[in-house]
Tab-separated table of C-alpha atoms in Angstrom:
chain	number	residue	atom	x	y	z
I	275	UNK	CA	142.024	-44.420	275.529
I	276	UNK	CA	144.612	-43.121	277.966
I	277	UNK	CA	148.275	-42.142	277.852
I	278	UNK	CA	150.423	-41.585	280.933
I	279	UNK	CA	152.226	-38.212	280.888
I	280	UNK	CA	155.051	-37.877	283.395
I	281	UNK	CA	156.270	-34.432	284.425
I	282	UNK	CA	160.019	-34.042	285.024
I	283	UNK	CA	159.441	-32.450	288.453
I	284	UNK	CA	156.808	-30.711	290.574
I	285	UNK	CA	156.641	-27.334	288.848
I	286	UNK	CA	153.081	-26.414	289.759
I	287	UNK	CA	149.525	-26.929	288.554
I	288	UNK	CA	149.932	-24.590	285.601
I	289	UNK	CA	152.875	-26.572	284.269
I	290	UNK	CA	151.113	-29.917	284.752
I	291	UNK	CA	147.942	-28.765	282.979
I	292	UNK	CA	149.906	-27.232	280.103
I	293	UNK	CA	152.057	-30.314	279.593
I	294	UNK	CA	149.069	-32.640	279.634
I	295	UNK	CA	147.092	-30.519	277.197
I	296	UNK	CA	149.997	-30.092	274.806
I	297	UNK	CA	150.312	-33.881	274.724
I	298	UNK	CA	146.600	-34.360	274.027
I	299	UNK	CA	145.671	-35.530	270.522
I	300	UNK	CA	141.964	-34.756	270.278
I	301	UNK	CA	140.260	-31.907	268.462
I	302	UNK	CA	138.648	-30.932	271.763
I	303	UNK	CA	140.804	-30.806	274.901
I	304	UNK	CA	139.328	-30.592	278.406
I	305	UNK	CA	140.975	-30.293	281.785
I	306	UNK	CA	139.277	-30.873	285.111
I	307	UNK	CA	140.428	-30.689	288.716
I	308	UNK	CA	141.254	-34.145	290.051
I	309	UNK	CA	138.722	-33.815	292.879
I	310	UNK	CA	135.912	-33.474	290.307
I	311	UNK	CA	134.471	-30.501	292.186
I	312	UNK	CA	132.619	-29.934	288.917
I	313	UNK	CA	131.191	-33.368	288.029
I	314	UNK	CA	132.370	-34.764	284.715
I	315	UNK	CA	128.676	-35.032	283.781
I	316	UNK	CA	128.796	-31.237	283.332
I	317	UNK	CA	131.207	-31.566	280.409
I	318	UNK	CA	128.476	-31.542	277.702
I	319	UNK	CA	127.813	-27.903	278.653
I	320	UNK	CA	131.388	-26.992	277.738
I	321	UNK	CA	131.267	-29.042	274.560
I	322	UNK	CA	128.012	-27.357	273.538
I	323	UNK	CA	129.673	-23.945	273.892
I	324	UNK	CA	132.515	-25.059	271.615
I	325	UNK	CA	130.029	-26.510	269.131
I	326	UNK	CA	128.259	-23.140	269.005
I	327	UNK	CA	131.466	-21.384	267.972
I	328	UNK	CA	133.491	-20.692	271.115
I	329	UNK	CA	137.230	-21.376	271.014
I	330	UNK	CA	137.412	-21.857	274.780
I	331	UNK	CA	134.646	-22.700	277.265
I	332	UNK	CA	135.245	-22.097	280.963
I	333	UNK	CA	133.157	-23.488	283.776
I	334	UNK	CA	131.850	-20.885	286.209
I	335	UNK	CA	130.772	-21.223	289.833
I	336	UNK	CA	129.300	-17.730	289.976
I	337	UNK	CA	127.197	-17.208	286.850
I	338	UNK	CA	124.523	-19.251	288.634
I	339	UNK	CA	125.603	-19.499	292.254
I	340	UNK	CA	122.565	-21.633	293.078
I	341	UNK	CA	124.257	-24.519	291.238
I	342	UNK	CA	126.894	-24.747	293.968
I	343	UNK	CA	126.248	-27.866	296.022
I	344	UNK	CA	128.851	-27.043	298.692
I	345	UNK	CA	130.225	-23.540	299.050
I	346	UNK	CA	133.682	-22.566	300.225
I	347	UNK	CA	134.234	-20.893	303.577
I	348	UNK	CA	133.452	-17.195	303.750
I	349	UNK	CA	137.125	-16.188	303.896
I	350	UNK	CA	137.907	-18.204	300.765
I	351	UNK	CA	134.919	-16.690	298.978
I	352	UNK	CA	136.185	-13.231	299.945
I	353	UNK	CA	139.681	-14.116	298.751
I	354	UNK	CA	138.221	-15.265	295.427
I	355	UNK	CA	136.182	-12.085	294.978
I	356	UNK	CA	139.222	-9.894	295.657
I	357	UNK	CA	141.276	-11.926	293.186
I	358	UNK	CA	138.544	-11.612	290.573
I	359	UNK	CA	138.387	-7.859	291.068
I	360	UNK	CA	142.142	-7.534	290.607
I	361	UNK	CA	141.900	-9.605	287.428
I	362	UNK	CA	139.411	-7.078	286.083
I	363	UNK	CA	141.544	-4.074	287.019
I	364	UNK	CA	144.995	-5.368	286.058
I	365	UNK	CA	144.260	-7.743	283.184
I	366	UNK	CA	140.892	-6.524	281.927
I	367	UNK	CA	139.268	-9.945	282.354
I	368	UNK	CA	135.506	-9.537	282.710
I	369	UNK	CA	134.640	-13.088	283.727
I	370	UNK	CA	132.748	-13.956	286.901
I	371	UNK	CA	135.087	-16.865	287.588
I	372	UNK	CA	138.565	-17.434	286.134
I	373	UNK	CA	139.682	-20.070	288.652
I	374	UNK	CA	137.164	-22.884	288.193
I	375	UNK	CA	139.263	-25.902	287.236
I	376	UNK	CA	136.978	-27.043	284.430
I	377	UNK	CA	137.818	-25.710	280.967
I	378	UNK	CA	137.575	-26.917	277.382
I	379	UNK	CA	139.591	-25.808	274.342
I	380	UNK	CA	139.497	-26.475	270.664
I	381	UNK	CA	142.781	-27.972	269.550
I	382	UNK	CA	143.530	-24.821	267.542
I	383	UNK	CA	143.058	-22.578	270.601
I	384	UNK	CA	145.172	-24.806	272.854
I	385	UNK	CA	148.013	-24.989	270.345
I	386	UNK	CA	147.872	-21.217	269.829
I	387	UNK	CA	148.137	-20.033	273.429
I	388	UNK	CA	149.434	-22.799	275.720
I	389	UNK	CA	152.988	-22.873	274.319
I	390	UNK	CA	153.218	-19.152	275.201
I	391	UNK	CA	152.108	-19.687	278.808
I	392	UNK	CA	154.769	-18.675	281.317
I	393	UNK	CA	152.990	-18.816	284.681
I	394	UNK	CA	153.295	-22.301	286.155
I	395	UNK	CA	151.351	-21.996	289.396
I	396	UNK	CA	147.956	-20.627	290.427
I	397	UNK	CA	148.063	-17.636	288.103
I	398	UNK	CA	148.019	-19.742	284.943
I	399	UNK	CA	144.220	-19.493	284.539
I	400	UNK	CA	144.167	-15.702	284.144
I	401	UNK	CA	147.209	-15.929	281.889
I	402	UNK	CA	145.623	-18.278	279.376
I	403	UNK	CA	142.441	-16.159	279.365
I	404	UNK	CA	144.523	-13.017	278.888
I	405	UNK	CA	146.292	-14.683	275.949
I	406	UNK	CA	142.954	-15.802	274.497
I	407	UNK	CA	141.718	-12.206	274.515
I	408	UNK	CA	145.021	-10.941	273.113
I	409	UNK	CA	144.750	-13.258	270.111
I	410	UNK	CA	141.055	-12.618	269.517
I	411	UNK	CA	139.744	-16.019	270.601
I	412	UNK	CA	136.131	-16.356	271.670
I	413	UNK	CA	135.790	-17.427	275.309
I	414	UNK	CA	132.383	-18.413	276.677
I	415	UNK	CA	131.726	-18.649	280.409
I	416	UNK	CA	129.356	-21.512	281.234
I	417	UNK	CA	127.531	-22.048	284.550
I	418	UNK	CA	128.253	-25.498	285.970
I	419	UNK	CA	127.445	-27.470	289.079
I	420	UNK	CA	130.274	-27.241	291.576
I	421	UNK	CA	130.908	-28.335	295.141
I	422	UNK	CA	133.831	-27.443	297.369
I	423	UNK	CA	136.058	-30.386	298.285
I	424	UNK	CA	138.334	-29.900	301.290
I	425	UNK	CA	142.047	-30.579	301.246
I	426	UNK	CA	143.491	-27.637	299.314
I	427	UNK	CA	145.294	-25.261	301.644
I	428	UNK	CA	145.510	-21.583	300.744
I	429	UNK	CA	147.230	-18.978	302.868
I	430	UNK	CA	145.361	-15.750	302.078
I	431	UNK	CA	148.399	-13.556	302.742
I	432	UNK	CA	151.186	-15.650	301.235
I	433	UNK	CA	149.249	-17.109	298.304
I	434	UNK	CA	147.387	-13.858	297.752
I	435	UNK	CA	150.649	-11.935	297.433
I	436	UNK	CA	152.041	-14.560	295.066
I	437	UNK	CA	148.966	-14.483	292.834
I	438	UNK	CA	149.021	-10.673	292.783
I	439	UNK	CA	152.654	-10.815	291.670
I	440	UNK	CA	151.718	-13.280	288.929
I	441	UNK	CA	149.021	-10.947	287.624
I	442	UNK	CA	151.561	-8.123	287.464
I	443	UNK	CA	153.990	-10.481	285.736
I	444	UNK	CA	151.396	-11.276	283.040
I	445	UNK	CA	150.870	-7.585	282.348
I	446	UNK	CA	154.639	-6.957	282.317
I	447	UNK	CA	155.244	-9.921	280.003
I	448	UNK	CA	152.780	-8.422	277.548
I	449	UNK	CA	154.326	-4.960	277.729
I	450	UNK	CA	157.775	-6.455	277.128
I	451	UNK	CA	156.513	-8.409	274.115
I	452	UNK	CA	157.207	-11.812	275.648
I	453	UNK	CA	153.918	-13.168	274.341
I	454	UNK	CA	154.784	-12.106	270.812
I	455	UNK	CA	157.858	-14.285	270.365
I	456	UNK	CA	158.547	-17.982	270.045
I	457	UNK	CA	156.767	-20.408	272.397
I	458	UNK	CA	158.653	-21.073	275.621
I	459	UNK	CA	157.614	-24.711	275.961
I	460	UNK	CA	156.866	-27.716	273.824
I	461	UNK	CA	155.178	-30.840	275.129
I	462	UNK	CA	157.411	-33.074	277.208
I	463	UNK	CA	157.960	-36.600	275.845
I	464	UNK	CA	155.346	-39.128	276.879
I	465	UNK	CA	156.366	-42.270	278.728
I	466	UNK	CA	154.029	-45.156	278.093
I	467	UNK	CA	153.207	-47.715	280.762
I	468	UNK	CA	155.437	-50.817	280.248
I	469	UNK	CA	153.555	-53.731	278.812
I	470	UNK	CA	150.574	-51.672	277.780
I	471	UNK	CA	149.753	-50.294	274.333
I	472	UNK	CA	150.170	-46.606	273.656
I	473	UNK	CA	146.780	-44.913	273.718
I	474	UNK	CA	145.618	-41.410	273.046
I	475	UNK	CA	143.699	-38.718	274.839
């Protein structure tokens, strides 16, 4: 069953994912990149991690690199490794891969951390993992099949600087206590498709 969730404007991937997940009704909530770079057939791996006690399961391209069916270019791999290293230094995140767009949450975990999310663009993945660690949630990294799909443009200098700034912003938000207060966002109202019954995720 499907519901159509309309965002008020283009505010970035982080905003779109957060709004969709906050509108979801299931006890398990999964988001996947639209290009299905990780095939949806890999989802049982994430669900198994949740069933074994994890609060959040994140797909990983690098726990078992041999599962990659199509790798990114060398410069994008280098960019990703630098970003991962900065995540470890600045945010203390010890995951091999924070950016794989294939993650599953229990409803409790999603409702606990997503309303506190403040980063609305590429840096939202490290932010939600930082919040998960802050609130003592169990996060399990799961190796999944993954293949690069062209079309996404990343400027290593411009986007790299922006993502570095977002990492610093996450750390500053925590120091300033901004993750300790009231949530900054509730789910936006859902618009149903005219003439079709309302369905649920």
